[in-house]
Coordinates of N, CA, C and O and ligand atoms in Angstrom, one line a residue:
X1 N 101.0 161.1 92.9 CA 99.7 161.1 93.5 C 99.8 161.7 94.9 O 100.7 161.5 95.6
X2 N 98.8 162.5 95.3 CA 98.7 163.1 96.6 C 97.7 162.5 97.5 O 96.6 162.3 97.0
X3 N 98.1 162.2 98.7 CA 97.2 161.4 99.6 C 96.8 162.2 100.8 O 97.6 163.0 101.4
X4 N 95.5 162.1 101.2 CA 95.1 162.6 102.5 C 94.6 161.5 103.3 O 93.8 160.7 102.9
X5 N 95.2 161.4 104.6 CA 94.7 160.4 105.5 C 93.8 161.2 106.5 O 94.1 162.2 107.0
X6 N 92.6 160.6 106.7 CA 91.6 161.2 107.7 C 91.6 160.3 108.9 O 91.4 159.1 108.9
X7 N 91.9 161.0 110.1 CA 91.9 160.2 111.3 C 91.3 161.1 112.5 O 91.5 162.3 112.4
X8 N 90.8 160.4 113.5 CA 90.2 161.2 114.6 C 90.8 160.8 115.9 O 90.5 161.5 116.9
X9 N 91.6 159.8 116.0 CA 92.1 159.3 117.3 C 93.6 159.0 117.4 O 94.4 159.8 117.2
X10 N 93.8 157.7 117.7 CA 95.2 157.3 117.9 C 96.2 157.5 116.7 O 97.2 158.1 116.9
X11 N 95.8 157.0 115.6 CA 96.6 157.2 114.4 C 97.6 156.2 114.1 O 98.6 156.5 113.4
X12 N 97.5 155.0 114.6 CA 98.6 154.0 114.3 C 98.6 153.6 112.8 O 99.6 153.4 112.2
X13 N 97.4 153.6 112.2 CA 97.4 153.4 110.7 C 98.0 154.5 109.9 O 98.7 154.3 108.9
X14 N 97.7 155.7 110.4 CA 98.3 156.9 109.8 C 99.8 156.8 109.8 O 100.5 156.9 108.8
X15 N 100.4 156.4 111.0 CA 101.9 156.2 111.1 C 102.4 155.1 110.1 O 103.4 155.2 109.5
X16 N 101.6 154.0 110.0 CA 102.0 152.9 109.2 C 102.1 153.4 107.7 O 103.0 153.0 106.9
X17 N 101.1 154.2 107.3 CA 101.1 154.7 105.9 C 102.2 155.7 105.7 O 102.9 155.6 104.7
X18 N 102.5 156.6 106.7 CA 103.6 157.5 106.5 C 104.9 156.8 106.4 O 105.8 157.1 105.6
X19 N 105.0 155.8 107.2 CA 106.3 155.0 107.2 C 106.5 154.4 105.8 O 107.6 154.4 105.3
X20 N 105.4 153.8 105.3 CA 105.5 153.1 104.0 C 105.9 154.2 102.9 O 106.6 153.9 101.9
X21 N 105.4 155.4 103.0 CA 105.8 156.5 102.1 C 107.2 156.8 102.2 O 108.0 156.8 101.2
X22 N 107.7 156.9 103.5 CA 109.1 157.3 103.7 C 110.0 156.2 103.2 O 111.1 156.5 102.8
X23 N 109.6 155.0 103.3 CA 110.4 153.9 102.9 C 110.3 153.7 101.3 O 111.0 152.8 100.8
X24 N 109.5 154.5 100.7 CA 109.4 154.4 99.2 C 108.5 153.2 98.8 O 108.4 152.9 97.6
X25 N 107.8 152.6 99.7 CA 106.9 151.5 99.4 C 105.6 152.0 98.7 O 105.0 151.4 97.8
X26 N 105.2 153.2 99.2 CA 104.0 153.8 98.5 C 104.6 155.1 97.8 O 105.3 155.9 98.5
X27 N 104.3 155.2 96.5 CA 104.9 156.3 95.8 C 103.9 157.5 95.8 O 103.3 157.8 94.8
X28 N 103.8 158.1 97.0 CA 103.0 159.3 97.1 C 103.9 160.5 96.9 O 104.9 160.6 97.5
X29 N 103.4 161.5 96.2 CA 104.2 162.8 96.0 C 104.1 163.5 97.4 O 105.0 164.1 97.8
X30 N 102.8 163.5 97.9 CA 102.7 164.2 99.2 C 101.6 163.5 100.0 O 100.8 162.8 99.5
X31 N 101.7 163.8 101.4 CA 100.7 163.3 102.3 C 100.3 164.3 103.2 O 101.1 165.1 103.7
X32 N 99.0 164.5 103.5 CA 98.5 165.4 104.6 C 97.6 164.6 105.5 O 97.1 163.5 105.1
X33 N 97.4 165.1 106.7 CA 96.5 164.5 107.6 C 95.3 165.5 107.8 O 95.4 166.7 107.9
X34 N 94.1 164.9 107.7 CA 92.8 165.6 108.0 C 92.3 165.1 109.3 O 92.1 163.9 109.4
X35 N 92.1 165.9 110.3 CA 91.7 165.5 111.6 C 90.6 166.3 112.1 O 90.6 167.6 111.9
X36 N 89.6 165.7 112.8 CA 88.4 166.5 113.2 C 88.4 166.6 114.8 O 87.4 167.0 115.3
X37 N 89.5 166.2 115.4 CA 89.5 166.1 116.9 C 90.8 166.8 117.4 O 91.9 166.2 117.3
X38 N 90.6 168.0 118.0 CA 91.8 168.7 118.4 C 92.6 168.0 119.5 O 93.8 168.3 119.7
X39 N 92.0 167.0 120.2 CA 92.7 166.3 121.2 C 93.3 165.0 120.8 O 93.8 164.2 121.6
X40 N 93.3 164.7 119.5 CA 93.7 163.4 119.0 C 95.2 163.2 119.0 O 96.0 164.1 118.7
X41 N 95.6 162.0 119.4 CA 97.0 161.6 119.5 C 97.7 161.7 118.1 O 98.9 162.0 117.9
X42 N 96.8 161.4 117.1 CA 97.4 161.4 115.7 C 98.0 162.8 115.3 O 98.9 162.8 114.5
X43 N 97.6 163.8 116.0 CA 98.2 165.2 115.7 C 99.6 165.2 116.1 O 100.5 165.8 115.5
X44 N 99.9 164.6 117.3 CA 101.3 164.5 117.7 C 102.2 163.7 116.8 O 103.3 164.0 116.5
X45 N 101.6 162.6 116.3 CA 102.3 161.8 115.3 C 102.6 162.6 114.0 O 103.7 162.5 113.5
X46 N 101.6 163.4 113.6 CA 101.8 164.2 112.4 C 102.9 165.2 112.6 O 103.8 165.4 111.7
X47 N 102.9 165.8 113.7 CA 103.9 166.8 114.1 C 105.3 166.2 114.1 O 106.3 166.7 113.5
X48 N 105.4 165.0 114.7 CA 106.7 164.3 114.8 C 107.2 163.9 113.4 O 108.4 164.0 113.1
X49 N 106.3 163.5 112.5 CA 106.8 163.1 111.2 C 106.7 164.2 110.1 O 106.8 164.0 108.9
X50 N 106.4 165.4 110.6 CA 106.4 166.6 109.8 C 105.4 166.5 108.6 O 105.7 166.8 107.5
X51 N 104.2 166.0 109.0 CA 103.1 165.9 108.0 C 102.2 167.1 108.2 O 101.8 167.4 109.3
X52 N 101.8 167.7 107.1 CA 100.9 168.9 107.2 C 99.5 168.4 107.7 O 99.0 167.4 107.3
X53 N 98.9 169.3 108.5 CA 97.6 168.9 109.1 C 96.5 169.9 108.8 O 96.8 171.1 108.8
X54 N 95.4 169.4 108.5 CA 94.2 170.2 108.3 C 93.3 169.8 109.5 O 92.8 168.6 109.6
X55 N 93.1 170.7 110.5 CA 92.3 170.4 111.6 C 91.0 171.1 111.5 O 90.9 172.3 111.3
X56 N 89.9 170.3 111.4 CA 88.6 170.9 111.3 C 87.6 170.3 112.3 O 87.3 169.1 112.1
X57 N 87.2 171.0 113.3 CA 86.3 170.5 114.3 C 84.8 170.8 113.8 O 84.5 171.9 113.4
X58 N 84.0 169.8 113.9 CA 82.6 169.9 113.4 C 81.9 171.1 114.1 O 81.1 171.8 113.5
X59 N 82.2 171.3 115.4 CA 81.5 172.3 116.2 C 81.9 173.7 115.8 O 81.2 174.7 116.2
X60 N 82.9 173.9 115.0 CA 83.3 175.2 114.6 C 82.5 175.6 113.3 O 82.7 176.7 112.8
X61 N 81.6 174.7 112.9 CA 80.8 175.0 111.7 C 79.4 174.9 112.0 O 79.0 174.0 112.8
X62 N 78.5 175.8 111.3 CA 77.1 175.7 111.7 C 76.4 174.5 111.1 O 75.4 174.1 111.5
X63 N 77.0 173.9 110.0 CA 76.3 172.8 109.4 C 77.4 171.8 109.0 O 78.5 172.1 108.8
X64 N 76.9 170.5 108.8 CA 77.8 169.5 108.2 C 78.3 169.9 106.8 O 79.4 169.7 106.4
X65 N 77.4 170.6 106.1 CA 77.7 171.0 104.7 C 78.9 171.9 104.7 O 79.8 171.8 103.9
X66 N 78.8 172.9 105.6 CA 79.9 173.9 105.7 C 81.2 173.2 106.2 O 82.3 173.6 105.7
X67 N 81.1 172.3 107.1 CA 82.3 171.6 107.6 C 82.9 170.8 106.5 O 84.2 170.9 106.3
X68 N 82.1 170.1 105.7 CA 82.7 169.3 104.6 C 83.2 170.2 103.5 O 84.2 169.9 102.9
X69 N 82.5 171.3 103.3 CA 83.0 172.3 102.2 C 84.4 172.8 102.6 O 85.2 173.0 101.7
X70 N 84.6 173.1 103.8 CA 85.9 173.6 104.3 C 87.0 172.6 104.0 O 88.1 172.9 103.5
X71 N 86.6 171.3 104.3 CA 87.6 170.3 104.1 C 87.9 170.1 102.6 O 89.1 170.0 102.1
X72 N 86.8 170.1 101.8 CA 87.0 169.9 100.4 C 87.8 171.0 99.7 O 88.7 170.8 98.9
X73 N 87.6 172.2 100.2 CA 88.4 173.3 99.7 C 89.9 173.1 99.9 O 90.7 173.3 99.0
X74 N 90.3 172.6 101.1 CA 91.7 172.3 101.4 C 92.2 171.1 100.5 O 93.3 171.1 100.1
X75 N 91.3 170.1 100.4 CA 91.7 169.0 99.6 C 92.0 169.4 98.1 O 93.0 168.9 97.5
X76 N 91.2 170.3 97.6 CA 91.4 170.8 96.3 C 92.7 171.6 96.2 O 93.5 171.5 95.3
X77 N 92.9 172.4 97.2 CA 94.2 173.2 97.3 C 95.4 172.3 97.2 O 96.4 172.6 96.5
X78 N 95.4 171.2 97.9 CA 96.5 170.3 97.9 C 96.4 169.2 96.8 O 97.3 168.3 96.8
X79 N 95.5 169.4 95.9 CA 95.3 168.5 94.8 C 95.4 167.0 95.2 O 96.1 166.2 94.6
X80 N 94.5 166.7 96.1 CA 94.5 165.3 96.7 C 93.8 164.4 95.7 O 92.7 164.7 95.1
X81 N 94.5 163.3 95.4 CA 94.0 162.2 94.5 C 93.3 161.1 95.2 O 92.4 160.5 94.7
X82 N 93.7 160.8 96.4 CA 93.2 159.7 97.2 C 93.0 160.1 98.7 O 93.9 160.7 99.3
X83 N 91.8 159.7 99.2 CA 91.6 159.9 100.6 C 91.6 158.5 101.3 O 90.9 157.6 100.8
X84 N 92.3 158.4 102.4 CA 92.3 157.1 103.1 C 91.8 157.3 104.5 O 92.4 158.0 105.3
X85 N 90.6 156.8 104.8 CA 90.0 157.0 106.1 C 90.7 156.0 107.0 O 90.7 154.8 106.7
X86 N 91.2 156.4 108.1 CA 91.9 155.5 109.0 C 91.5 155.9 110.5 O 92.1 156.7 111.2
X87 N 90.4 155.3 110.9 CA 89.8 155.7 112.2 C 89.2 157.1 112.2 O 89.4 157.8 113.2
X88 N 88.6 157.5 111.1 CA 87.9 158.8 111.1 C 86.5 158.5 111.6 O 85.7 157.7 110.9
X89 N 86.1 159.1 112.7 CA 84.9 158.7 113.4 C 83.6 159.4 112.9 O 82.7 159.7 113.7
X90 N 83.6 159.8 111.6 CA 82.5 160.5 111.1 C 82.1 159.9 109.7 O 83.0 159.6 108.9
X91 N 80.8 159.8 109.5 CA 80.4 159.4 108.1 C 80.5 160.6 107.2 O 80.1 161.7 107.5
X92 N 81.0 160.4 106.0 CA 81.1 161.4 105.0 C 79.7 161.5 104.3 O 79.1 160.4 104.1
X93 N 79.2 162.7 104.0 CA 77.9 162.8 103.4 C 78.0 162.2 101.9 O 79.0 162.1 101.3
X94 N 76.8 161.7 101.4 CA 76.8 161.3 100.0 C 77.3 162.3 99.1 O 78.0 161.9 98.1
X95 N 77.1 163.6 99.3 CA 77.6 164.6 98.4 C 79.2 164.6 98.4 O 79.8 164.8 97.4
X96 N 79.7 164.4 99.6 CA 81.2 164.4 99.7 C 81.7 163.2 98.9 O 82.6 163.3 98.1
X97 N 81.1 162.0 99.2 CA 81.5 160.8 98.5 C 81.5 160.9 97.0 O 82.4 160.5 96.3
X98 N 80.4 161.6 96.5 CA 80.2 161.7 95.1 C 81.3 162.6 94.5 O 81.7 162.5 93.3
X99 N 81.9 163.5 95.3 CA 83.0 164.4 94.7 C 84.3 163.6 94.5 O 85.2 164.0 93.8
X100 N 84.4 162.5 95.2 CA 85.7 161.6 95.1 C 85.3 160.2 94.7 O 85.5 159.3 95.5
X101 N 84.6 160.0 93.6 CA 84.2 158.6 93.2 C 85.3 157.7 93.1 O 86.3 157.9 92.4
X102 N 85.2 156.5 93.8 CA 86.3 155.5 93.8 C 87.7 156.1 94.2 O 88.7 155.6 93.7
X103 N 87.6 157.1 95.0 CA 88.9 157.7 95.5 C 88.9 157.9 97.0 O 89.7 158.7 97.5
X104 N 88.0 157.1 97.6 CA 88.1 157.2 99.1 C 88.1 155.7 99.6 O 87.3 154.9 99.2
X105 N 89.1 155.4 100.4 CA 89.3 154.1 101.0 C 89.0 154.1 102.5 O 89.1 155.2 103.1
X106 N 88.6 153.0 103.0 CA 88.5 152.9 104.5 C 89.1 151.5 104.9 O 89.1 150.6 104.1
X107 N 89.6 151.5 106.2 CA 90.0 150.2 106.7 C 89.1 149.9 107.9 O 88.7 150.8 108.7
X108 N 88.7 148.6 108.0 CA 87.7 148.2 109.0 C 88.3 146.9 109.6 O 88.7 146.0 108.9
X109 N 88.2 146.8 111.0 CA 88.8 145.7 111.6 C 87.9 144.5 111.7 O 87.6 144.0 112.8
X110 N 87.4 144.0 110.6 CA 86.6 142.8 110.5 C 86.6 142.3 109.1 O 87.1 143.0 108.2
X111 N 86.1 141.1 108.9 CA 85.9 140.6 107.5 C 84.6 141.1 107.1 O 83.6 140.4 107.3
X112 N 84.5 142.3 106.5 CA 83.2 142.8 106.1 C 82.6 141.8 105.0 O 83.3 141.2 104.3
X113 N 81.3 141.6 105.0 CA 80.2 142.3 105.7 C 80.0 142.0 107.1 O 79.0 142.5 107.7
X114 N 80.8 141.1 107.7 CA 80.6 140.7 109.1 C 81.0 141.9 110.0 O 82.0 142.5 109.7
X115 N 80.3 142.1 111.1 CA 80.7 143.0 112.2 C 81.0 144.4 111.7 O 82.2 144.9 111.8
X116 N 80.0 145.1 111.2 CA 80.1 146.5 110.8 C 80.1 147.3 112.1 O 79.7 146.8 113.2
X117 N 80.4 148.6 112.0 CA 80.3 149.4 113.2 C 81.5 149.6 114.0 O 82.6 149.1 113.7
X118 N 81.4 150.4 115.1 CA 82.7 150.9 115.7 C 83.2 149.9 116.8 O 84.1 150.2 117.5
X119 N 82.5 148.7 117.0 CA 83.0 147.8 118.0 C 83.3 146.4 117.4 O 83.0 145.4 118.0
X120 N 83.8 146.5 116.2 CA 83.9 145.3 115.4 C 84.8 144.2 116.0 O 84.4 143.0 116.0
X121 N 85.9 144.6 116.7 CA 86.8 143.6 117.2 C 86.1 142.9 118.5 O 86.1 141.7 118.6
X122 N 85.5 143.8 119.3 CA 84.8 143.3 120.5 C 83.6 142.4 120.1 O 83.4 141.3 120.7
X123 N 82.9 142.8 119.1 CA 81.7 142.0 118.6 C 82.2 140.6 118.1 O 81.5 139.6 118.5
X124 N 83.3 140.6 117.4 CA 83.7 139.3 116.9 C 84.2 138.4 118.0 O 83.9 137.3 118.1
X125 N 84.9 139.0 119.0 CA 85.4 138.3 120.1 C 84.3 137.7 121.0 O 84.3 136.6 121.3
X126 N 83.3 138.6 121.2 CA 82.2 138.1 122.1 C 81.3 137.1 121.4 O 80.6 136.3 122.0
X127 N 81.3 137.2 120.1 CA 80.5 136.2 119.3 C 81.2 134.8 119.2 O 80.6 133.9 118.6
X128 N 82.4 134.8 119.7 CA 83.2 133.5 119.7 C 83.3 132.9 118.3 O 83.2 131.7 118.1
X129 N 83.5 133.8 117.3 CA 83.7 133.2 115.9 C 85.1 132.7 115.9 O 86.0 133.2 116.6
X130 N 85.4 131.7 115.0 CA 86.8 131.2 115.0 C 87.8 132.2 114.4 O 89.0 132.1 114.6
X131 N 87.3 133.0 113.5 CA 88.2 134.0 112.9 C 87.5 135.3 112.6 O 86.3 135.3 112.4
X132 N 88.3 136.4 112.6 CA 87.7 137.6 112.1 C 88.8 138.2 111.1 O 89.3 137.4 110.4
X133 N 89.0 139.5 111.0 CA 90.0 139.9 110.1 C 90.0 141.4 109.9 O 89.6 142.2 110.7
X134 N 90.6 141.8 108.7 CA 90.7 143.2 108.4 C 90.3 143.4 106.9 O 90.6 142.5 106.1
X135 N 89.6 144.5 106.6 CA 89.1 144.8 105.3 C 89.5 146.2 104.9 O 89.3 147.1 105.7
X136 N 90.1 146.3 103.7 CA 90.2 147.7 103.1 C 89.2 147.7 101.9 O 89.2 146.8 101.1
X137 N 88.4 148.8 101.9 CA 87.4 148.8 100.9 C 87.2 150.3 100.4 O 87.5 151.2 101.1
X138 N 86.6 150.4 99.2 CA 86.1 151.7 98.7 C 85.0 152.2 99.6 O 84.2 151.3 100.0
X139 N 84.9 153.5 99.8 CA 83.8 154.0 100.6 C 82.6 154.4 99.6 O 82.9 155.0 98.6
X140 N 81.4 154.0 100.0 CA 80.2 154.6 99.3 C 79.4 155.2 100.4 O 79.9 155.5 101.5
X141 N 78.1 155.5 100.1 CA 77.3 156.3 101.0 C 76.8 155.5 102.2 O 76.4 156.1 103.2
X142 N 77.0 154.2 102.2 CA 76.6 153.4 103.4 C 77.8 153.1 104.3 O 78.9 153.0 103.8
X143 N 77.5 152.9 105.6 CA 78.6 152.7 106.5 C 79.3 151.3 106.4 O 78.6 150.3 106.2
X144 N 80.6 151.3 106.4 CA 81.4 150.0 106.2 C 80.9 149.2 105.1 O 80.6 148.0 105.2
X145 N 80.7 149.8 103.9 CA 80.1 149.2 102.8 C 80.9 149.7 101.6 O 81.4 150.8 101.6
X146 N 80.9 148.9 100.5 CA 81.6 149.4 99.3 C 82.6 148.3 98.9 O 82.9 147.4 99.7
X147 N 83.0 148.4 97.6 CA 83.8 147.3 97.1 C 85.1 147.0 97.8 O 85.9 147.9 98.1
X148 N 85.3 145.7 98.1 CA 86.5 145.3 98.9 C 87.7 145.3 98.0 O 87.7 144.8 96.9
X149 N 88.8 145.9 98.5 CA 90.1 145.9 97.8 C 91.0 144.7 98.3 O 91.5 143.9 97.5
X150 N 91.2 144.7 99.6 CA 92.0 143.6 100.2 C 91.3 143.2 101.5 O 90.7 144.1 102.2
X151 N 91.4 141.9 101.8 CA 90.8 141.4 103.0 C 91.7 140.3 103.5 O 92.1 139.4 102.7
X152 N 91.9 140.3 104.8 CA 92.7 139.1 105.4 C 92.2 138.6 106.7 O 91.7 139.4 107.5
X153 N 92.2 137.3 106.8 CA 91.7 136.7 108.0 C 92.7 136.9 109.2 O 93.9 136.8 109.0
X154 N 92.1 137.0 110.4 CA 92.9 136.8 111.6 C 92.2 135.8 112.5 O 91.0 136.0 112.8
X155 N 92.9 134.8 112.8 CA 92.2 133.7 113.7 C 92.1 134.2 115.1 O 92.9 135.0 115.6
X156 N 91.0 133.7 115.8 CA 90.8 134.0 117.2 C 91.2 132.7 118.0 O 90.6 131.6 117.8
X157 N 92.3 132.8 118.8 CA 92.8 131.7 119.5 C 92.1 131.5 120.8 O 91.6 132.4 121.4
X158 N 92.1 130.2 121.3 CA 91.4 129.9 122.5 C 91.9 130.8 123.6 O 91.2 131.3 124.5
X159 N 93.2 131.0 123.6 CA 93.8 131.7 124.7 C 93.8 133.3 124.6 O 94.3 134.0 125.4
X160 N 93.2 133.7 123.5 CA 93.1 135.2 123.2 C 92.2 135.9 124.3 O 91.2 135.3 124.7
X161 N 92.6 137.1 124.6 CA 91.6 138.0 125.3 C 91.5 139.1 124.3 O 92.1 139.2 123.2
X162 N 90.6 140.1 124.7 CA 90.3 141.2 123.7 C 91.6 141.9 123.3 O 91.8 142.3 122.2
X163 N 92.4 142.2 124.3 CA 93.6 142.9 124.1 C 94.6 142.2 123.1 O 95.1 142.8 122.2
X164 N 94.8 140.9 123.3 CA 95.7 140.2 122.4 C 95.1 140.2 121.0 O 95.9 140.3 120.0
X165 N 93.8 140.0 120.9 CA 93.2 140.0 119.6 C 93.3 141.3 118.9 O 93.7 141.4 117.7
X166 N 93.1 142.4 119.6 CA 93.2 143.8 119.1 C 94.6 144.0 118.5 O 94.8 144.5 117.5
X167 N 95.6 143.5 119.3 CA 97.0 143.7 118.9 C 97.3 143.0 117.6 O 97.9 143.6 116.7
X168 N 96.8 141.8 117.4 CA 97.1 141.1 116.2 C 96.3 141.7 115.0 O 96.8 141.8 113.9
X169 N 95.1 142.2 115.3 CA 94.3 142.8 114.2 C 95.0 144.1 113.8 O 95.2 144.4 112.6
X170 N 95.5 144.9 114.7 CA 96.1 146.2 114.4 C 97.4 145.9 113.6 O 97.7 146.7 112.6
X171 N 98.2 144.9 114.0 CA 99.4 144.8 113.2 C 99.1 144.3 111.8 O 99.8 144.6 110.9
X172 N 98.0 143.5 111.7 CA 97.6 143.1 110.3 C 97.2 144.4 109.5 O 97.5 144.6 108.3
X173 N 96.4 145.3 110.2 CA 96.0 146.5 109.5 C 97.2 147.3 109.0 O 97.2 147.9 107.9
X174 N 98.2 147.4 109.8 CA 99.4 148.2 109.5 C 100.1 147.7 108.2 O 100.9 148.4 107.6
X175 N 99.9 146.4 107.9 CA 100.5 145.9 106.7 C 99.5 146.1 105.5 O 99.9 146.4 104.4
X176 N 98.2 145.7 105.8 CA 97.3 145.7 104.7 C 96.9 147.1 104.1 O 96.8 147.2 102.9
X177 N 96.9 148.1 104.9 CA 96.5 149.4 104.4 C 97.5 150.0 103.4 O 97.2 150.4 102.3
X178 N 98.8 150.0 103.9 CA 99.8 150.4 102.9 C 99.8 149.6 101.6 O 99.9 150.1 100.5
X179 N 99.6 148.3 101.7 CA 99.5 147.4 100.5 C 98.4 147.9 99.6 O 98.5 148.0 98.4
X180 N 97.2 148.2 100.2 CA 96.0 148.6 99.3 C 96.3 149.9 98.7 O 96.0 150.1 97.5
X181 N 96.9 150.8 99.4 CA 97.2 152.2 98.8 C 98.2 152.0 97.7 O 98.1 152.7 96.7
X182 N 99.2 151.2 97.9 CA 100.2 150.9 96.9 C 99.5 150.4 95.6 O 99.8 150.8 94.5
X183 N 98.6 149.4 95.8 CA 97.9 148.9 94.7 C 97.1 150.0 93.9 O 97.1 150.1 92.7
X184 N 96.4 150.8 94.7 CA 95.7 151.9 94.1 C 96.6 152.8 93.3 O 96.3 153.1 92.1
X185 N 97.7 153.2 93.9 CA 98.6 154.2 93.2 C 99.3 153.5 92.0 O 99.6 154.2 91.0
X186 N 99.4 152.2 92.0 CA 100.0 151.6 90.8 C 99.0 151.3 89.7 O 99.3 150.7 88.7
X187 N 97.8 151.7 89.9 CA 96.7 151.6 88.9 C 96.3 150.1 88.7 O 95.6 149.8 87.7
X188 N 96.6 149.3 89.7 CA 96.2 147.8 89.6 C 94.8 147.5 90.1 O 94.4 146.4 90.0
X189 N 94.1 148.5 90.5 CA 92.7 148.2 90.9 C 91.8 148.7 89.8 O 91.8 149.9 89.5
X190 N 91.0 147.8 89.3 CA 90.1 148.2 88.2 C 88.9 148.9 88.9 O 88.3 148.5 89.8
X191 N 88.6 150.1 88.3 CA 87.5 150.9 88.9 C 86.3 150.5 88.1 O 86.2 150.9 86.9
X192 N 85.4 149.8 88.7 CA 84.1 149.5 88.1 C 83.0 149.9 89.0 O 83.2 150.8 89.8
X193 N 82.0 149.1 89.0 CA 80.9 149.3 89.9 C 81.3 148.9 91.3 O 81.9 147.8 91.4
X194 N 80.9 149.6 92.4 CA 81.3 149.1 93.7 C 80.1 148.4 94.3 O 79.0 148.4 93.8
Ligands
LIG1 C1 91.4 150.8 113.3 O1 91.1 149.6 113.9 C2 90.6 150.9 112.0 O2 90.4 149.6 111.4 C3 89.3 151.5 112.5 O3 89.7 152.4 113.4 C4 90.9 152.0 114.1 C5 91.8 153.2 114.0 O4 93.0 152.9 114.7 N1 88.6 152.0 111.4 P1 94.2 153.9 114.6 O5 93.7 155.3 115.0 O6 94.8 153.9 113.2 O7 95.3 153.4 115.6

């Protein structure tokens, strides 16, 4: 199976996935990075680990449709079987999602459906909930929505501050995402209605 990781920023999940592939924990034939941000740190990570990069900036295209068409063309060229969104800061259009039914995953730093959106860790922290967590799910046309594949709790300790909580959530993500991709590649996830 061929994997494409989509990321826009730091890329720590990208690195965790690449590490799991290199260690043989995920049996991917190939992996590529799709990035929409020329200034993203994840590009440096890809260069260091010799992963092929498709860089596509939205502003270089006159429409979202053209932008996505260019990406899809490259995905077809590399015969991509699975897309893993890992901090990709753009919603994919319903047309894009339909082209890869049950073949796009996302990781989100909360126990979905709680705390959707891009400030999930901060929102959980400020709401003083006793625990939050990490979710890996299939992507559908709605944001942070779609059938859950794996989900794990992360407790919020009284002595936590936002930074310490973020740190624990990210280290949970780095284990959970490779596990979910491994499950997908081993055919252990039943594809039904999401
Ligand atoms: C992660 O917290 C992920 O759950 C969210 O975006 C963040 C990306 O972090 N979707 P990184 O770029 O992988 O370090």
